[in-house]
Amino acid sequence: MKGEASWINDCTDVVVRDDSDLNSFSDLNDDDGNKDVNAVSVDLILPDDLLERILAYLPTASIFRAGSVSKRWHEIVSSRRFLWNLSHVTSQKPWYFMFTSSDEPVGYAFDPVLRKWHGIDLPCIRTSNWFIASSCGLVFFMDNDCSSELYACNPITKRFRKLEDPPGSRLSDYSALAVSVNGESHNYTVSIVKSNQVPRDFLQWHLSIYTYNSDIQMWMTSWTEVLTGWRGGDESVICNGNLYVLIYSTGGGYPENRHGILAYRLSGRYSRDDKLIKGFIPAPCSLTCGRLMNLKDKLVIVGGIGKHDRPGIIKGIGIWVLNGRDWQEIARMPHKFFQGFGEFDDVFASSGTDDLVYIQSYGGPSLLVFDMNQKLWKWSHKCPVTKRFPLQLFTGFCFEPRLEIAP
């Protein structure tokens, strides 16, 4: 990141540096003097195993700080046993990485626990418009030009791995990336959905699903189907063993719905006569756009609600969860928050995991957080970057900050 030092240096092992590596922004002042006194007293009293368990419950950024308290603490947070303890601790609240450039993959990550922004240098990704999907601490980046480069990485430790090139046509009209990581085995499944228009037929689109299993390190062509009146786009998510794909109307099918959902069972067996379109799930209402996410194995859609007489014009934002084949409305963004974004486009960025949903306008760095448990809307602390020119765009993605997982 030009002009900024990352709070985590490049490293292949989980090694904790000194405090100078931590570059965070917050309105709160730390009382470092009191922290040092408490750290020394705890260091003298507690045995290693108990200290390990206590440190494992710290926020991720605090674990890096803890490593600079003493040589003993440094050795503890760098040990394999400590990482094993981390894997058995309740997952951290998800962070949101906000790109602050339309071209370069630079930006800051918001930590909802400490309510701070951290400067992080992302590995592998070269531009901010790459396809991005995350699960269980791993983030996957795929190039937006020909979908031929695919990386799995841990953005905290910066460990990464290049996956085998995906099959299928290098060029597609639309592509969608989704991933699911097993929290215990750390094996993962990756899916890529490609959509191409049938030549000389605007209504028909060819949809292909490719899946990758890290256990066998192999790609498979899982499904192909020709859709009439619908096409795939750039939204998909894996949830509870199902791949959900958001599809868009091309002028046929169900006129009252501009969006719908297709569900594909990743471990299921399908015959040649089966069609995913037969299980079509309509969107909860007329949407200007939809963002799919997996929140605790529940499919959630965050959508822009269109006006009744002008469905392409956004009037608000809603959150729904899928129960069976029916949508249950969880919340609608209060008007004061909707107005707080200023000018809000019909499309916007949104992602989430665990209990948090992040919503961001492409036109500015404001970030709104919705807590699914508390049903609470709250603005994040102000991002340390301001809009420099009218056409500057902002986007981002959500991920779990985890130290113990590697691709």
XYZ file of C-alpha atoms in Angstrom:
407
model
C 0.000 0.000 0.000
C 1.610 3.215 -1.102
C 2.393 5.636 1.679
C 1.148 3.319 4.442
C 2.882 0.576 6.400
C 0.795 -2.525 6.866
C 0.002 -3.544 10.415
C 1.095 -7.084 9.542
C 4.395 -7.540 7.722
C 4.877 -10.123 4.993
C 5.457 -13.458 6.639
C 4.940 -17.114 5.861
C 4.586 -18.168 9.490
C 2.379 -16.607 12.127
C 5.102 -14.460 13.679
C 4.208 -11.499 15.852
C 6.235 -8.335 15.344
C 6.554 -5.261 17.519
C 3.884 -2.575 17.888
C 5.298 -0.532 15.006
C 3.730 -3.081 12.637
C 0.260 -2.180 13.853
C -1.179 0.715 11.870
C -4.756 1.289 12.996
C -7.023 4.292 13.089
C -9.426 5.020 15.927
C -10.936 7.912 17.835
C -10.124 6.151 21.099
C -6.828 6.617 22.955
C -5.089 3.602 24.472
C -3.816 3.767 28.039
C -0.556 1.956 27.345
C 0.849 2.558 30.793
C -1.908 0.645 32.571
C -1.749 -2.160 30.014
C 1.936 -2.738 30.640
C 1.445 -2.971 34.419
C -1.386 -5.480 34.068
C 0.533 -7.522 31.492
C 3.543 -7.899 33.812
C 1.433 -9.044 36.771
C -0.423 -11.635 34.687
C 2.820 -12.836 33.157
C 4.233 -13.626 36.594
C 1.188 -15.444 37.969
C -0.355 -17.584 35.231
C 1.054 -20.901 33.944
C 1.560 -21.282 30.187
C -1.540 -23.395 29.473
C -3.905 -20.977 31.219
C -2.234 -17.950 29.639
C -2.616 -19.561 26.213
C -6.343 -19.998 26.724
C -6.775 -16.397 27.850
C -4.810 -14.982 24.928
C -6.812 -17.109 22.485
C -9.935 -15.089 23.376
C -8.315 -11.757 22.489
C -9.343 -9.947 19.302
C -7.022 -10.833 16.415
C -5.305 -7.434 16.342
C -4.715 -7.635 20.119
C -2.994 -11.013 19.707
C -0.378 -9.321 17.538
C 0.106 -6.666 20.209
C 0.358 -9.352 22.892
C 3.323 -10.897 21.114
C 5.394 -7.806 21.846
C 4.728 -7.801 25.619
C 7.499 -10.264 26.433
C 9.550 -13.071 24.954
C 7.323 -15.588 26.708
C 4.135 -14.138 25.199
C 5.769 -13.978 21.793
C 6.641 -17.687 21.950
C 3.129 -18.561 23.111
C 1.214 -16.771 20.350
C 3.614 -18.173 17.742
C 3.310 -21.790 18.896
C 1.368 -24.550 17.153
C -0.472 -25.359 20.359
C -1.748 -21.784 20.568
C -3.031 -21.984 16.996
C -4.781 -25.239 17.905
C -6.445 -23.456 20.830
C -7.561 -20.687 18.460
C -9.355 -23.217 16.276
C -11.510 -24.252 19.242
C -12.453 -20.715 20.260
C -15.626 -19.027 19.039
C -14.898 -17.306 15.736
C -14.044 -13.612 15.740
C -16.502 -11.037 14.470
C -16.004 -10.634 10.708
C -13.982 -7.720 9.377
C -14.812 -5.664 6.303
C -12.040 -4.770 3.868
C -12.801 -1.582 1.936
C -10.973 -0.896 -1.306
C -10.030 2.763 -1.573
C -8.954 2.697 -5.205
C -10.827 1.755 -8.354
C -7.656 0.259 -9.842
C -5.175 -0.850 -7.190
C -6.139 -3.431 -4.519
C -5.403 -1.143 -1.568
C -7.562 -0.213 1.383
C -8.335 -0.722 5.060
C -10.095 -3.386 7.121
C -12.698 -2.487 9.729
C -12.540 -4.418 13.016
C -16.009 -4.323 14.691
C -14.660 -5.556 18.044
C -12.041 -2.829 18.523
C -13.989 -0.470 16.193
C -10.756 0.386 14.382
C -9.556 0.452 10.806
C -6.377 -1.520 10.065
C -4.109 -1.106 7.066
C -3.661 -4.494 5.373
C -1.748 -5.391 2.214
C -3.591 -8.124 0.346
C -1.529 -10.821 -1.380
C -2.160 -12.143 -4.913
C -4.906 -9.765 -6.054
C -3.813 -7.151 -8.600
C -6.922 -5.009 -9.109
C -9.936 -4.287 -6.936
C -12.412 -5.569 -9.554
C -11.385 -9.232 -9.197
C -14.010 -11.739 -8.079
C -13.817 -12.323 -4.323
C -15.360 -14.934 -2.016
C -14.531 -15.814 1.578
C -15.271 -18.492 4.151
C -13.900 -19.449 7.560
C -10.839 -17.165 7.431
C -9.819 -17.839 3.817
C -10.353 -15.376 0.972
C -10.353 -16.428 -2.685
C -9.431 -14.059 -5.520
C -10.151 -14.728 -9.219
C -9.178 -12.433 -12.072
C -11.961 -10.591 -13.831
C -10.569 -10.789 -17.363
C -10.648 -14.480 -18.268
C -11.198 -16.256 -14.910
C -7.932 -18.136 -15.339
C -6.135 -17.095 -12.135
C -7.512 -18.273 -8.804
C -5.818 -17.860 -5.413
C -6.712 -18.926 -1.886
C -5.174 -16.855 0.893
C -5.349 -15.890 4.530
C -5.277 -12.069 4.477
C -4.022 -11.923 8.085
C -1.026 -14.282 7.866
C -0.656 -13.701 4.088
C -0.201 -17.367 3.364
C -1.573 -18.128 -0.082
C -1.812 -20.810 -2.722
C -2.533 -20.708 -6.442
C -5.194 -23.168 -7.475
C -5.280 -25.125 -10.695
C -6.734 -23.124 -13.564
C -10.538 -23.467 -13.747
C -11.931 -25.410 -16.737
C -14.317 -24.130 -19.363
C -14.162 -21.152 -21.654
C -11.647 -18.501 -20.646
C -14.085 -15.805 -21.700
C -17.610 -15.662 -20.336
C -20.250 -12.959 -20.337
C -20.777 -13.340 -16.578
C -18.983 -15.269 -13.831
C -19.709 -15.865 -10.144
C -17.354 -17.243 -7.495
C -18.387 -19.020 -4.283
C -16.494 -20.993 -1.643
C -17.167 -23.073 1.470
C -14.418 -23.986 3.967
C -14.803 -26.785 6.506
C -13.903 -25.255 9.860
C -12.515 -28.530 11.260
C -10.643 -30.163 8.366
C -9.921 -26.847 6.567
C -10.774 -28.536 3.268
C -12.717 -26.329 0.905
C -15.057 -26.425 -2.050
C -14.926 -23.743 -4.736
C -17.590 -23.166 -7.351
C -17.522 -21.022 -10.472
C -20.728 -20.288 -12.357
C -20.278 -19.085 -15.933
C -23.035 -17.659 -18.116
C -22.815 -17.104 -21.860
C -25.472 -15.891 -24.249
C -26.551 -18.388 -26.876
C -25.442 -16.919 -30.252
C -28.119 -14.819 -31.942
C -30.653 -15.480 -29.174
C -30.995 -12.813 -26.495
C -33.434 -14.825 -24.355
C -31.370 -18.016 -24.054
C -28.285 -18.259 -21.891
C -25.957 -21.190 -21.303
C -25.156 -21.712 -17.608
C -22.258 -23.925 -16.462
C -21.213 -24.850 -12.920
C -17.645 -25.960 -12.146
C -16.583 -27.201 -8.714
C -13.170 -27.726 -7.106
C -12.492 -29.944 -4.084
C -9.264 -29.214 -2.194
C -9.221 -32.752 -0.792
C -8.708 -34.283 -4.238
C -7.369 -31.069 -5.832
C -9.482 -31.510 -8.926
C -12.029 -29.519 -10.938
C -15.260 -31.061 -12.224
C -17.929 -29.809 -14.595
C -20.881 -30.305 -12.305
C -23.786 -28.939 -14.310
C -24.791 -27.338 -17.595
C -28.186 -25.967 -18.546
C -29.717 -23.563 -21.048
C -31.953 -20.951 -19.419
C -34.729 -19.200 -21.326
C -35.610 -15.711 -20.146
C -32.941 -15.760 -17.431
C -29.181 -15.434 -17.153
C -26.588 -15.836 -14.451
C -24.603 -12.906 -13.084
C -21.868 -12.318 -10.536
C -23.734 -13.421 -7.384
C -23.559 -16.915 -5.883
C -22.953 -18.445 -2.466
C -22.519 -21.909 -0.934
C -24.756 -22.490 2.055
C -25.426 -25.739 3.935
C -24.245 -27.893 1.019
C -26.203 -25.983 -1.626
C -24.904 -23.614 -4.261
C -27.316 -20.716 -4.695
C -27.115 -18.630 -7.869
C -28.838 -15.297 -8.370
C -30.319 -15.087 -11.869
C -31.590 -12.062 -13.770
C -34.573 -11.697 -16.081
C -33.821 -11.113 -19.770
C -37.414 -10.391 -20.732
C -39.146 -13.753 -20.466
C -40.272 -16.019 -17.665
C -41.908 -14.345 -14.670
C -42.590 -10.666 -15.514
C -43.264 -9.691 -11.882
C -39.772 -10.749 -10.831
C -36.527 -9.248 -12.088
C -34.432 -11.664 -9.983
C -34.655 -15.262 -8.853
C -32.606 -17.993 -7.196
C -31.424 -21.362 -8.518
C -30.321 -24.016 -6.021
C -27.831 -26.760 -6.867
C -27.069 -29.534 -4.362
C -23.287 -29.975 -4.482
C -23.374 -33.599 -3.319
C -26.629 -34.467 -5.048
C -27.229 -36.745 -8.005
C -29.082 -35.346 -10.976
C -30.426 -37.039 -14.088
C -30.256 -35.622 -17.587
C -33.932 -34.733 -17.386
C -33.497 -32.606 -14.254
C -33.559 -28.824 -14.637
C -32.500 -26.326 -12.008
C -35.026 -23.830 -13.351
C -37.812 -26.161 -12.160
C -36.797 -25.299 -8.595
C -36.855 -21.549 -9.320
C -37.220 -19.438 -6.170
C -38.513 -15.920 -6.864
C -36.918 -12.945 -5.154
C -38.759 -11.692 -2.047
C -39.960 -8.582 -3.897
C -39.057 -6.390 -6.852
C -35.335 -5.707 -6.341
C -32.939 -3.267 -7.948
C -30.066 -5.605 -7.003
C -29.411 -8.532 -4.686
C -26.415 -9.689 -2.638
C -26.276 -13.294 -1.423
C -24.494 -14.393 1.750
C -24.234 -17.328 4.143
C -24.999 -16.399 7.740
C -24.714 -19.435 10.029
C -25.798 -21.832 7.259
C -28.795 -19.689 6.366
C -29.170 -18.108 2.940
C -29.572 -14.360 3.321
C -30.258 -11.828 0.597
C -29.716 -8.094 0.978
C -31.601 -6.269 -1.729
C -32.483 -2.837 -2.973
C -36.259 -2.434 -2.871
C -37.618 -0.919 -6.066
C -40.438 1.582 -6.293
C -43.821 0.096 -7.182
C -44.303 2.163 -10.327
C -40.593 2.316 -11.221
C -38.994 -0.989 -10.091
C -35.543 0.048 -11.297
C -35.401 2.979 -8.861
C -34.345 2.153 -5.314
C -36.465 3.359 -2.382
C -34.932 1.318 0.445
C -32.939 -1.764 1.444
C -34.229 -4.979 2.990
C -32.738 -8.148 4.478
C -34.426 -11.535 4.087
C -33.577 -15.112 5.101
C -34.727 -18.173 3.143
C -36.756 -20.738 5.105
C -37.509 -23.678 2.835
C -38.753 -21.917 -0.285
C -40.183 -18.882 1.499
C -38.481 -15.601 2.353
C -38.734 -14.175 5.849
C -38.093 -10.457 6.165
C -35.567 -9.761 8.914
C -35.197 -5.993 8.689
C -35.555 -2.910 6.529
C -32.996 -0.165 6.718
C -34.425 2.837 8.604
C -34.830 5.864 6.375
C -32.365 7.958 8.397
C -29.592 5.463 7.624
C -30.634 5.220 3.982
C -30.398 9.010 3.733
C -27.089 8.945 5.619
C -25.358 7.495 2.553
C -26.183 10.628 0.566
C -26.687 9.658 -3.055
C -27.404 5.924 -3.137
C -27.239 4.037 -6.437
C -29.639 1.283 -7.427
C -26.754 -1.175 -6.940
C -24.480 -1.313 -3.918
C -21.933 -3.507 -2.125
C -22.942 -5.809 0.716
C -21.458 -8.906 2.326
C -21.579 -10.624 5.669
C -20.917 -13.680 7.779
C -21.707 -14.937 11.277
C -24.184 -12.327 12.634
C -23.007 -9.191 10.833
C -24.103 -7.692 7.512
C -22.085 -4.854 5.975
C -23.642 -2.424 3.482
C -21.701 0.145 1.488
C -22.521 2.584 -1.298
C -20.193 2.485 -4.287
C -20.156 6.283 -4.206
C -18.476 6.810 -0.814
C -16.573 5.247 2.095
C -19.480 5.190 4.559
C -20.024 1.714 6.000
C -23.211 0.563 7.757
C -23.319 -2.569 9.952
C -26.414 -4.590 10.814
C -26.317 -7.075 13.717
C -28.712 -9.954 12.974
C -28.916 -11.003 16.633
C -29.551 -7.596 18.142
C -31.483 -6.258 15.115
C -29.306 -3.169 15.443
C -28.070 -0.764 12.743
C -24.828 1.094 13.410
C -22.335 3.131 11.411
C -18.718 1.993 11.505
C -16.050 4.433 12.620
C -15.153 6.785 9.803
C -12.801 5.233 7.273
C -9.401 7.020 7.174
C -9.878 7.746 3.454
C -12.043 10.426 1.909
C -13.447 10.703 -1.593
C -10.936 12.572 -3.751
C -12.825 12.950 -7.029
C -16.490 12.568 -8.136
C -16.102 9.297 -10.052
C -14.079 7.521 -7.368
C -15.699 4.186 -6.499
C -15.565 2.197 -3.271
C -16.310 -1.459 -2.686
C -15.221 -4.229 -0.365
C -15.704 -7.696 1.087
C -16.223 -9.387 4.429
C -13.952 -12.053 5.970
C -13.237 -13.741 9.287
C -9.852 -12.786 10.807
C -8.269 -16.114 11.717
C -4.631 -16.996 12.367
C -4.796 -20.781 12.458
C -6.114 -21.535 8.976
C -3.958 -21.837 5.854
C -4.944 -22.622 2.241
